[in-house]
Structures are given as structure tokens and as C-alpha cells.
Amino acid sequence: MPRIKDQNKIQAIYEATLALVLKSGYAELNMAAVAKEADIATGTIYTYFKNKEALINQLFLFLKEEKVKLMFKKYNEKDSFYVSFQKLWLAYFKISINEYHKMMFIEQYAYSSIITSQTRKKADALLLPMISLLQQAQQEQLIKPIEPEIILSSITGAVLEIVRYYQSKGTKPSKTTIEQCFEMAWTSIRK
């Protein structure tokens, strides 16, 4: 009979892995260190993850799913495109500021050879609602006719650079600055 997975243990493993990777890097990561950090037996990790590559892939996908869920939390399909775009952009900005360590992990591994093509496809599928929203806005001639994936890359890249700037200063942006940053993002895509 298959063993029931304990979500609390998986969460502890994810948190430990994230902390260790951000502290020492992937090359230094090993299952014994993860087990120690998570306060569980090393063998328990292998119940959930075949090896550290599988663990990194699952953590990457988990964090991407978590991010997308948070982004769409206040989304309402009845809103105008502008309002929807603003809500999604602000959510992404806040997630990036408030969960910087998670965003850096995602950014670090997004194009890494450690992430399998299967994981990458699943991660890309998470963005389909956003791609659809952009395509609809293009059909309505509200935004520029640029590949939606390029629009997303441009917007998320800009947000991450802004967040990195504030992280390096040890401060957070003011409400006015956030509004100005959103306006730059909107201006860059509107038709």
C-alpha cells in the first residue's frame, strides 16, 4: 500500500532546501543537509524525492504555482483589461518584494539545465491564463501586438530589477514609486 504523503514534511523539506540553496548553492546541496535543516530523517526525504534534482524541480514548480495563485487571488474576469493588468502587476510586484528569496530561487532556476523539460512545460502551462488575457487584449487592440511571452518577460524582468534595487538598498519603495513603476509597465505595452 502506498504511503500517504505528509504535506507538513514536504513543506519543511521545501523550506530547508530553499534556505540551503540560497545560502550555499546547488552544488553544495545534499539530502543529509536538507534533512538536518528540516529536522527529519534523511531517509524520509527519499520517500518524497528520488534525488536532489527531483527535489529542485518539485520546489521550482511548487513556488511557481504558489506565485501564480497569489497573483490571481484578486483577479476578476469581469474587470476591464486595464484593471486586471493592474491587479496582476501589483500582485507580482508585492510577491517579489515580500517573498524575494522565493522569487530569486525561481529566477535562478528558470533557465537552468537542472530543470527538466517536463517541469518547464508544467511551469509554462501555469502562465496560460496570463497569456490568454494578453492575447484577448491584443485582439481588442488595447495593447501592442508583441508576442505575449515577450511582454511577460519584459514586465517581470523590469519588476525583478526594481526589486533587486530596493533589496540592495535595504528599503522598500513608496506607494508613489510603485504607482510610477506600474505606469511605466502600462505605458510600455498599451497601444
CSV table of C-alpha atoms in Angstrom, one decimal:
chain,number,residue,atom,x,y,z
A,1,MET,CA,0.0,0.0,0.0
A,2,PRO,CA,1.5,3.4,-1.0
A,3,ARG,CA,2.4,5.7,1.8
A,4,ILE,CA,0.3,8.9,2.3
A,5,LYS,CA,2.5,12.0,1.8
A,6,ASP,CA,2.7,14.3,4.8
A,7,GLN,CA,2.3,17.8,3.4
A,8,ASN,CA,3.9,19.3,6.5
A,9,LYS,CA,7.1,17.2,5.9
A,10,ILE,CA,7.1,18.2,2.2
A,11,GLN,CA,6.7,21.9,3.3
A,12,ALA,CA,9.6,21.5,5.8
A,13,ILE,CA,11.7,19.9,3.1
A,14,TYR,CA,10.9,22.8,0.6
A,15,GLU,CA,11.7,25.5,3.2
A,16,ALA,CA,15.0,23.8,4.2
A,17,THR,CA,16.0,23.3,0.5
A,18,LEU,CA,15.2,26.9,-0.3
A,19,ALA,CA,17.3,28.2,2.6
A,20,LEU,CA,20.2,25.9,1.8
A,21,VAL,CA,20.3,26.6,-1.9
A,22,LEU,CA,20.1,30.4,-1.4
A,23,LYS,CA,22.9,30.2,1.3
A,24,SER,CA,25.3,27.7,-0.3
A,25,GLY,CA,24.2,27.0,-3.8
A,26,TYR,CA,23.1,23.9,-5.7
A,27,ALA,CA,26.5,22.3,-5.8
A,28,GLU,CA,26.7,22.2,-2.0
A,29,LEU,CA,23.2,20.9,-1.5
A,30,ASN,CA,22.8,17.3,-0.3
A,31,MET,CA,19.9,15.4,1.2
A,32,ALA,CA,21.6,15.0,4.6
A,33,ALA,CA,21.9,18.7,5.0
A,34,VAL,CA,18.3,19.2,3.9
A,35,ALA,CA,17.2,16.6,6.4
A,36,LYS,CA,19.1,18.2,9.2
A,37,GLU,CA,17.7,21.7,8.3
A,38,ALA,CA,14.2,20.3,8.1
A,39,ASP,CA,14.6,18.3,11.3
A,40,ILE,CA,13.6,15.0,9.7
A,41,ALA,CA,15.4,11.7,8.9
A,42,THR,CA,17.4,11.7,5.6
A,43,GLY,CA,15.5,8.5,4.5
A,44,THR,CA,12.2,10.4,4.9
A,45,ILE,CA,13.3,12.8,2.1
A,46,TYR,CA,13.8,9.9,-0.3
A,47,THR,CA,10.2,8.9,0.4
A,48,TYR,CA,9.2,12.1,-1.3
A,49,PHE,CA,12.0,12.9,-3.7
A,50,LYS,CA,14.2,10.5,-5.7
A,51,ASN,CA,17.3,12.8,-5.6
A,52,LYS,CA,18.2,16.4,-5.3
A,53,GLU,CA,17.5,17.1,-8.9
A,54,ALA,CA,13.9,15.9,-8.4
A,55,LEU,CA,13.7,18.0,-5.2
A,56,ILE,CA,14.8,21.1,-7.0
A,57,ASN,CA,12.3,20.5,-9.9
A,58,GLN,CA,9.4,20.0,-7.5
A,59,LEU,CA,10.4,23.0,-5.4
A,60,PHE,CA,10.6,25.2,-8.5
A,61,LEU,CA,7.2,24.0,-9.7
A,62,PHE,CA,5.7,24.5,-6.2
A,63,LEU,CA,7.0,28.0,-6.0
A,64,LYS,CA,5.7,28.9,-9.5
A,65,GLU,CA,2.3,27.5,-8.7
A,66,GLU,CA,2.2,29.4,-5.4
A,67,LYS,CA,3.2,32.6,-7.1
A,68,VAL,CA,0.5,32.3,-9.8
A,69,LYS,CA,-2.2,31.5,-7.3
A,70,LEU,CA,-1.2,34.6,-5.3
A,71,MET,CA,-1.2,36.7,-8.4
A,72,PHE,CA,-4.7,35.7,-9.5
A,73,LYS,CA,-6.2,35.9,-6.0
A,74,LYS,CA,-7.9,39.2,-6.6
A,75,TYR,CA,-8.4,38.7,-10.4
A,76,ASN,CA,-11.9,39.1,-11.6
A,77,GLU,CA,-12.7,38.2,-15.2
A,78,LYS,CA,-15.4,40.9,-15.3
A,79,ASP,CA,-12.8,43.7,-14.7
A,80,SER,CA,-11.5,45.7,-17.7
A,81,PHE,CA,-8.2,44.6,-19.1
A,82,TYR,CA,-6.5,47.7,-17.5
A,83,VAL,CA,-7.9,46.9,-14.0
A,84,SER,CA,-6.9,43.2,-14.5
A,85,PHE,CA,-3.5,44.0,-15.7
A,86,GLN,CA,-3.0,46.5,-12.8
A,87,LYS,CA,-4.1,43.9,-10.2
A,88,LEU,CA,-1.9,41.2,-11.6
A,89,TRP,CA,1.1,43.6,-11.9
A,90,LEU,CA,0.7,44.8,-8.4
A,91,ALA,CA,0.3,41.3,-7.0
A,92,TYR,CA,3.5,40.2,-8.8
A,93,PHE,CA,5.3,43.3,-7.5
A,94,LYS,CA,4.2,42.7,-3.9
A,95,ILE,CA,5.1,39.0,-4.1
A,96,SER,CA,8.5,39.9,-5.5
A,97,ILE,CA,9.2,42.4,-2.7
A,98,ASN,CA,7.7,40.3,0.2
A,99,GLU,CA,9.0,36.9,-0.9
A,100,TYR,CA,12.2,38.0,-2.5
A,101,HIS,CA,14.0,34.8,-1.6
A,102,LYS,CA,11.4,32.7,-3.4
A,103,MET,CA,11.5,34.9,-6.5
A,104,MET,CA,15.3,34.7,-6.6
A,105,PHE,CA,15.1,30.9,-6.5
A,106,ILE,CA,12.6,30.9,-9.3
A,107,GLU,CA,14.7,33.3,-11.3
A,108,GLN,CA,17.9,31.4,-10.6
A,109,TYR,CA,16.5,28.1,-11.9
A,110,ALA,CA,14.1,29.2,-14.6
A,111,TYR,CA,16.6,28.6,-17.3
A,112,SER,CA,18.9,26.2,-15.5
A,113,SER,CA,19.7,22.8,-17.1
A,114,ILE,CA,18.6,21.2,-13.7
A,115,ILE,CA,15.0,22.0,-14.6
A,116,THR,CA,13.7,19.2,-16.8
A,117,SER,CA,11.7,19.9,-20.0
A,118,GLN,CA,8.7,18.2,-18.3
A,119,THR,CA,8.9,20.6,-15.3
A,120,ARG,CA,9.4,23.6,-17.7
A,121,LYS,CA,6.3,22.6,-19.6
A,122,LYS,CA,4.2,22.4,-16.4
A,123,ALA,CA,5.6,25.8,-15.3
A,124,ASP,CA,4.8,27.4,-18.7
A,125,ALA,CA,1.3,26.0,-18.5
A,126,LEU,CA,0.8,28.0,-15.3
A,127,LEU,CA,1.1,31.2,-17.3
A,128,LEU,CA,-1.6,30.3,-19.9
A,129,PRO,CA,-4.3,32.4,-18.1
A,130,MET,CA,-2.0,35.4,-18.3
A,131,ILE,CA,-1.1,34.7,-22.0
A,132,SER,CA,-4.8,34.4,-22.8
A,133,LEU,CA,-5.5,37.7,-21.1
A,134,LEU,CA,-2.8,39.4,-23.1
A,135,GLN,CA,-4.0,37.8,-26.4
A,136,GLN,CA,-7.5,39.0,-25.7
A,137,ALA,CA,-6.3,42.5,-25.1
A,138,GLN,CA,-4.4,42.3,-28.4
A,139,GLN,CA,-7.5,41.2,-30.2
A,140,GLU,CA,-9.3,44.2,-28.8
A,141,GLN,CA,-6.3,46.3,-29.8
A,142,LEU,CA,-5.7,47.5,-26.3
A,143,ILE,CA,-2.0,46.6,-26.2
A,144,LYS,CA,0.8,46.3,-28.7
A,145,PRO,CA,1.0,43.2,-31.0
A,146,ILE,CA,4.1,41.7,-29.4
A,147,GLU,CA,4.4,38.0,-28.5
A,148,PRO,CA,2.6,37.7,-25.1
A,149,GLU,CA,5.6,35.7,-23.8
A,150,ILE,CA,7.9,38.7,-24.6
A,151,ILE,CA,5.5,41.1,-22.9
A,152,LEU,CA,5.6,38.9,-19.8
A,153,SER,CA,9.3,38.6,-19.9
A,154,SER,CA,9.7,42.4,-20.3
A,155,ILE,CA,7.3,43.2,-17.4
A,156,THR,CA,8.6,40.6,-15.0
A,157,GLY,CA,12.2,41.4,-15.7
A,158,ALA,CA,11.6,45.1,-15.0
A,159,VAL,CA,9.9,44.2,-11.7
A,160,LEU,CA,12.7,42.0,-10.6
A,161,GLU,CA,15.3,44.6,-11.4
A,162,ILE,CA,13.3,47.2,-9.4
A,163,VAL,CA,13.0,44.8,-6.5
A,164,ARG,CA,16.7,44.0,-6.6
A,165,TYR,CA,17.5,47.7,-6.5
A,166,TYR,CA,15.4,48.1,-3.3
A,167,GLN,CA,16.8,44.9,-1.8
A,168,SER,CA,20.3,46.2,-2.3
A,169,LYS,CA,19.4,49.4,-0.5
A,170,GLY,CA,17.6,47.6,2.3
A,171,THR,CA,14.5,49.7,1.8
A,172,LYS,CA,11.1,49.3,0.2
A,173,PRO,CA,9.5,51.5,-2.5
A,174,SER,CA,6.9,54.1,-1.6
A,175,LYS,CA,3.4,53.9,-2.8
A,176,THR,CA,4.1,56.7,-5.2
A,177,THR,CA,7.1,54.8,-6.6
A,178,ILE,CA,5.1,51.7,-7.0
A,179,GLU,CA,2.4,53.6,-8.9
A,180,GLN,CA,5.0,55.2,-11.1
A,181,CYS,CA,6.5,51.8,-11.8
A,182,PHE,CA,3.1,50.4,-12.8
A,183,GLU,CA,2.6,53.4,-15.1
A,184,MET,CA,5.9,52.6,-16.8
A,185,ALA,CA,4.8,49.0,-17.3
A,186,TRP,CA,1.4,50.0,-18.6
A,187,THR,CA,2.9,52.6,-21.0
A,188,SER,CA,5.3,50.0,-22.4
A,189,ILE,CA,2.5,47.7,-23.6
A,190,ARG,CA,-0.5,49.9,-24.3
A,191,LYS,CA,-1.4,50.7,-27.9
